[in-house]
mmCIF file of C-alpha atoms and ligand atoms in Angstrom:
data_model
loop_
_atom_site.group_PDB
_atom_site.id
_atom_site.type_symbol
_atom_site.label_atom_id
_atom_site.label_comp_id
_atom_site.label_asym_id
_atom_site.label_seq_id
_atom_site.Cartn_x
_atom_site.Cartn_y
_atom_site.Cartn_z
ATOM 1 C CA MET A 65 -0.006 0.013 0.010
ATOM 2 C CA ALA A 66 1.230 3.461 -0.871
ATOM 3 C CA VAL A 67 1.780 6.325 1.543
ATOM 4 C CA GLU A 68 -0.583 9.056 0.405
ATOM 5 C CA ARG A 69 -1.597 12.568 1.451
ATOM 6 C CA THR A 70 -5.106 13.849 1.575
ATOM 7 C CA LEU A 71 -6.832 17.144 2.448
ATOM 8 C CA SER A 72 -9.287 17.180 5.299
ATOM 9 C CA ILE A 73 -11.491 20.021 6.484
ATOM 10 C CA VAL A 74 -13.492 20.190 9.677
ATOM 11 C CA LYS A 75 -16.381 22.237 8.286
ATOM 12 C CA PRO A 76 -18.106 25.168 10.086
ATOM 13 C CA ASP A 77 -20.656 22.900 11.804
ATOM 14 C CA GLY A 78 -17.849 20.627 13.078
ATOM 15 C CA VAL A 79 -15.938 23.566 14.554
ATOM 16 C CA GLN A 80 -19.175 24.915 16.048
ATOM 17 C CA LYS A 81 -19.974 21.503 17.556
ATOM 18 C CA ASN A 82 -16.546 21.498 19.226
ATOM 19 C CA VAL A 83 -15.455 18.129 17.770
ATOM 20 C CA ILE A 84 -12.100 19.116 16.211
ATOM 21 C CA GLY A 85 -10.246 17.091 18.850
ATOM 22 C CA GLU A 86 -12.561 14.090 18.462
ATOM 23 C CA VAL A 87 -12.068 14.133 14.673
ATOM 24 C CA TYR A 88 -8.278 14.390 15.106
ATOM 25 C CA ARG A 89 -8.342 11.526 17.606
ATOM 26 C CA ARG A 90 -10.029 9.317 15.006
ATOM 27 C CA PHE A 91 -7.441 10.238 12.357
ATOM 28 C CA GLU A 92 -4.570 9.503 14.711
ATOM 29 C CA GLN A 93 -6.126 6.257 15.997
ATOM 30 C CA ALA A 94 -6.413 5.101 12.368
ATOM 31 C CA GLY A 95 -2.707 5.752 11.819
ATOM 32 C CA LEU A 96 -3.055 8.996 9.870
ATOM 33 C CA LYS A 97 -0.545 11.720 10.737
ATOM 34 C CA ILE A 98 -1.459 15.401 10.688
ATOM 35 C CA ILE A 99 1.428 17.024 8.805
ATOM 36 C CA ALA A 100 -0.034 20.514 8.432
ATOM 37 C CA ALA A 101 -3.018 22.398 9.855
ATOM 38 C CA ARG A 102 -4.565 25.848 9.847
ATOM 39 C CA MET A 103 -7.790 27.443 11.010
ATOM 40 C CA LEU A 104 -9.359 30.127 8.882
ATOM 41 C CA ASN A 105 -12.544 31.807 7.788
ATOM 42 C CA LEU A 106 -13.172 30.981 4.135
ATOM 43 C CA SER A 107 -14.317 33.925 2.069
ATOM 44 C CA GLN A 108 -17.198 33.240 -0.358
ATOM 45 C CA ALA A 109 -14.651 33.408 -3.190
ATOM 46 C CA GLN A 110 -12.376 30.855 -1.463
ATOM 47 C CA ALA A 111 -15.316 28.494 -0.893
ATOM 48 C CA GLU A 112 -16.436 28.884 -4.494
ATOM 49 C CA GLY A 113 -12.952 28.116 -5.764
ATOM 50 C CA PHE A 114 -12.534 25.105 -3.511
ATOM 51 C CA TYR A 115 -15.828 23.534 -4.554
ATOM 52 C CA ALA A 116 -15.650 24.735 -8.207
ATOM 53 C CA VAL A 117 -16.309 21.157 -9.457
ATOM 54 C CA HIS A 118 -19.818 21.475 -8.019
ATOM 55 C CA LYS A 119 -20.606 24.914 -9.537
ATOM 56 C CA GLU A 120 -23.422 23.588 -11.767
ATOM 57 C CA ARG A 121 -25.050 21.574 -8.956
ATOM 58 C CA PRO A 122 -28.305 22.856 -7.422
ATOM 59 C CA PHE A 123 -26.798 22.890 -3.925
ATOM 60 C CA PHE A 124 -23.722 24.970 -4.892
ATOM 61 C CA LYS A 125 -24.949 28.365 -3.661
ATOM 62 C CA ASP A 126 -26.012 26.930 -0.293
ATOM 63 C CA LEU A 127 -22.752 25.020 0.007
ATOM 64 C CA VAL A 128 -20.669 28.165 -0.538
ATOM 65 C CA LYS A 129 -22.757 30.096 1.972
ATOM 66 C CA TYR A 130 -22.426 27.357 4.561
ATOM 67 C CA MET A 131 -18.687 26.839 4.040
ATOM 68 C CA SER A 132 -18.051 30.541 4.567
ATOM 69 C CA SER A 133 -20.431 30.840 7.546
ATOM 70 C CA GLY A 134 -17.776 30.267 10.234
ATOM 71 C CA PRO A 135 -14.241 29.062 10.855
ATOM 72 C CA VAL A 136 -12.976 25.822 9.334
ATOM 73 C CA MET A 137 -10.022 23.714 10.398
ATOM 74 C CA VAL A 138 -7.986 22.497 7.421
ATOM 75 C CA GLN A 139 -5.377 19.726 7.674
ATOM 76 C CA VAL A 140 -3.180 17.522 5.565
ATOM 77 C CA LEU A 141 -3.235 13.840 6.537
ATOM 78 C CA GLU A 142 -0.499 11.438 5.610
ATOM 79 C CA GLY A 143 -0.442 7.661 5.812
ATOM 80 C CA GLU A 144 -0.956 4.347 4.051
ATOM 81 C CA ASN A 145 -3.975 4.600 1.774
ATOM 82 C CA ALA A 146 -4.784 7.993 3.332
ATOM 83 C CA VAL A 147 -7.415 9.098 0.769
ATOM 84 C CA LEU A 148 -9.677 6.058 1.170
ATOM 85 C CA LYS A 149 -8.930 5.649 4.883
ATOM 86 C CA ASN A 150 -10.110 9.211 5.549
ATOM 87 C CA ARG A 151 -13.240 8.719 3.399
ATOM 88 C CA GLU A 152 -14.031 5.575 5.420
ATOM 89 C CA LEU A 153 -13.618 7.430 8.705
ATOM 90 C CA MET A 154 -15.917 10.203 7.369
ATOM 91 C CA GLY A 155 -18.763 7.967 6.163
ATOM 92 C CA ALA A 156 -21.288 8.687 3.395
ATOM 93 C CA THR A 157 -22.168 12.291 2.435
ATOM 94 C CA ASP A 158 -25.699 11.859 3.787
ATOM 95 C CA PRO A 159 -25.423 11.013 7.520
ATOM 96 C CA LYS A 160 -28.603 8.909 7.260
ATOM 97 C CA LYS A 161 -26.678 6.615 4.923
ATOM 98 C CA ALA A 162 -23.378 6.729 6.773
ATOM 99 C CA ASP A 163 -22.148 3.595 8.566
ATOM 100 C CA LYS A 164 -22.434 3.511 12.332
ATOM 101 C CA GLY A 165 -19.298 4.790 14.072
ATOM 102 C CA THR A 166 -18.275 7.112 11.218
ATOM 103 C CA ILE A 167 -17.733 10.808 11.846
ATOM 104 C CA ARG A 168 -20.763 11.832 9.815
ATOM 105 C CA ALA A 169 -23.071 9.216 11.395
ATOM 106 C CA ASP A 170 -21.979 10.369 14.841
ATOM 107 C CA PHE A 171 -21.940 14.158 14.389
ATOM 108 C CA ALA A 172 -23.523 15.369 11.118
ATOM 109 C CA THR A 173 -26.736 17.397 11.138
ATOM 110 C CA SER A 174 -27.723 16.903 7.476
ATOM 111 C CA ILE A 175 -26.414 16.037 3.999
ATOM 112 C CA GLU A 176 -25.021 19.582 3.845
ATOM 113 C CA GLU A 177 -23.863 20.198 7.413
ATOM 114 C CA ASN A 178 -21.828 17.025 7.516
ATOM 115 C CA VAL A 179 -18.817 17.945 9.691
ATOM 116 C CA VAL A 180 -15.917 16.999 7.414
ATOM 117 C CA HIS A 181 -14.533 17.181 3.917
ATOM 118 C CA GLY A 182 -12.036 14.728 2.483
ATOM 119 C CA SER A 183 -10.378 14.572 -0.909
ATOM 120 C CA ASP A 184 -11.848 11.860 -3.147
ATOM 121 C CA SER A 185 -8.691 10.887 -5.091
ATOM 122 C CA VAL A 186 -4.909 11.230 -4.893
ATOM 123 C CA ASP A 187 -4.970 13.651 -7.845
ATOM 124 C CA ASN A 188 -7.643 15.863 -6.279
ATOM 125 C CA ALA A 189 -5.787 15.703 -2.953
ATOM 126 C CA LYS A 190 -2.744 17.291 -4.627
ATOM 127 C CA ILE A 191 -4.843 20.123 -6.030
ATOM 128 C CA GLU A 192 -6.712 20.660 -2.740
ATOM 129 C CA ILE A 193 -3.546 20.584 -0.589
ATOM 130 C CA ALA A 194 -1.983 23.225 -2.862
ATOM 131 C CA TYR A 195 -5.148 25.352 -2.448
ATOM 132 C CA PHE A 196 -4.334 25.849 1.253
ATOM 133 C CA PHE A 197 -0.662 25.015 1.830
ATOM 134 C CA ALA A 198 2.760 25.764 0.345
ATOM 135 C CA THR A 199 5.142 22.800 0.189
ATOM 136 C CA ALA A 200 7.211 24.435 2.930
ATOM 137 C CA ASP A 201 4.151 24.340 5.259
ATOM 138 C CA LEU A 202 4.094 20.523 5.236
ATOM 139 C CA CYS A 203 5.903 18.780 8.100
ATOM 140 C CA PRO A 204 6.215 15.099 7.130
ATOM 141 C CA ARG A 205 8.034 12.830 9.566
ATOM 142 C CA ALA A 206 9.048 9.208 9.821
HETATM 143 P P1 LIG B 194 -16.908 16.587 0.544
HETATM 144 O O1 LIG B 194 -16.486 16.876 -0.912
HETATM 145 O O2 LIG B 194 -17.303 17.801 1.319
HETATM 146 O O3 LIG B 194 -15.878 15.748 1.237
HETATM 147 O O4 LIG B 194 -18.218 15.639 0.535
HETATM 148 P P2 LIG B 194 -18.555 14.396 -0.380
HETATM 149 O O5 LIG B 194 -17.407 14.127 -1.347
HETATM 150 O O6 LIG B 194 -19.014 13.312 0.488
HETATM 151 O O7 LIG B 194 -19.807 14.962 -1.187
HETATM 152 P P3 LIG B 194 -19.846 15.857 -2.540
HETATM 153 O O8 LIG B 194 -20.798 15.171 -3.468
HETATM 154 O O9 LIG B 194 -18.459 16.158 -3.033
HETATM 155 O O10 LIG B 194 -20.554 17.198 -2.038
HETATM 156 C C1 LIG B 194 -19.810 18.227 -1.436
HETATM 157 C C2 LIG B 194 -20.576 18.782 -0.254
HETATM 158 O O11 LIG B 194 -21.712 19.493 -0.722
HETATM 159 C C3 LIG B 194 -22.750 19.399 0.255
HETATM 160 N N1 LIG B 194 -23.920 18.748 -0.380
HETATM 161 N N2 LIG B 194 -25.111 19.183 -0.193
HETATM 162 N N3 LIG B 194 -27.941 19.520 -0.351
HETATM 163 C C4 LIG B 194 -27.358 18.494 -0.998
HETATM 164 O O12 LIG B 194 -28.003 17.687 -1.617
HETATM 165 C C5 LIG B 194 -25.921 18.354 -0.918
HETATM 166 N N4 LIG B 194 -25.202 17.428 -1.492
HETATM 167 C C6 LIG B 194 -23.929 17.684 -1.169
HETATM 168 C C7 LIG B 194 -22.226 18.555 1.399
HETATM 169 O O13 LIG B 194 -21.659 19.428 2.391
HETATM 170 C C8 LIG B 194 -21.168 17.731 0.703
HETATM 171 O O14 LIG B 194 -20.249 17.226 1.629
HETATM 172 MG MG1 LIG B 195 -16.511 15.601 -2.543
#
């Protein structure tokens, strides 16, 4: 299995629910290392740019409004199979469909306010990591 990097975001509802530490605990328990992190308020323009792939979708406007409604915590995770491992920890987009014990099943409010984002492929992870971090910001370790 390859060591990969993926971009994770604790979304505004996750920060508001005070579960950053709980989400980090799950990453670390699964063997994922946090190699960079920053908290910020996304502007509408930043949220639009980040979710540009969804710009034709009916939920895009709401998604941008929600993602820029409060602080987010953004991190780079590194580990074996990190992209899929993070998606498994997150659970399905709709918390009603998410497996028991996943982050979204445990903490999400709705299909929109679903606590976390995770890159869906290694290629998208590279693009998303570069959206928030310079190479010099990453702190990989053995
Ligand atoms: P994410 O990109 O945030 O990790 O989530 P995902 O891959 O599981 O889901 P995706 O299809 O990429 O959708 C991105 C985010 O848009 C919001 N959404 N709202 N109202 C709706 O029907 C709807 N569908 C999606 C969610 O916040 C979703 O995570
Ligand atoms: Mg997605």
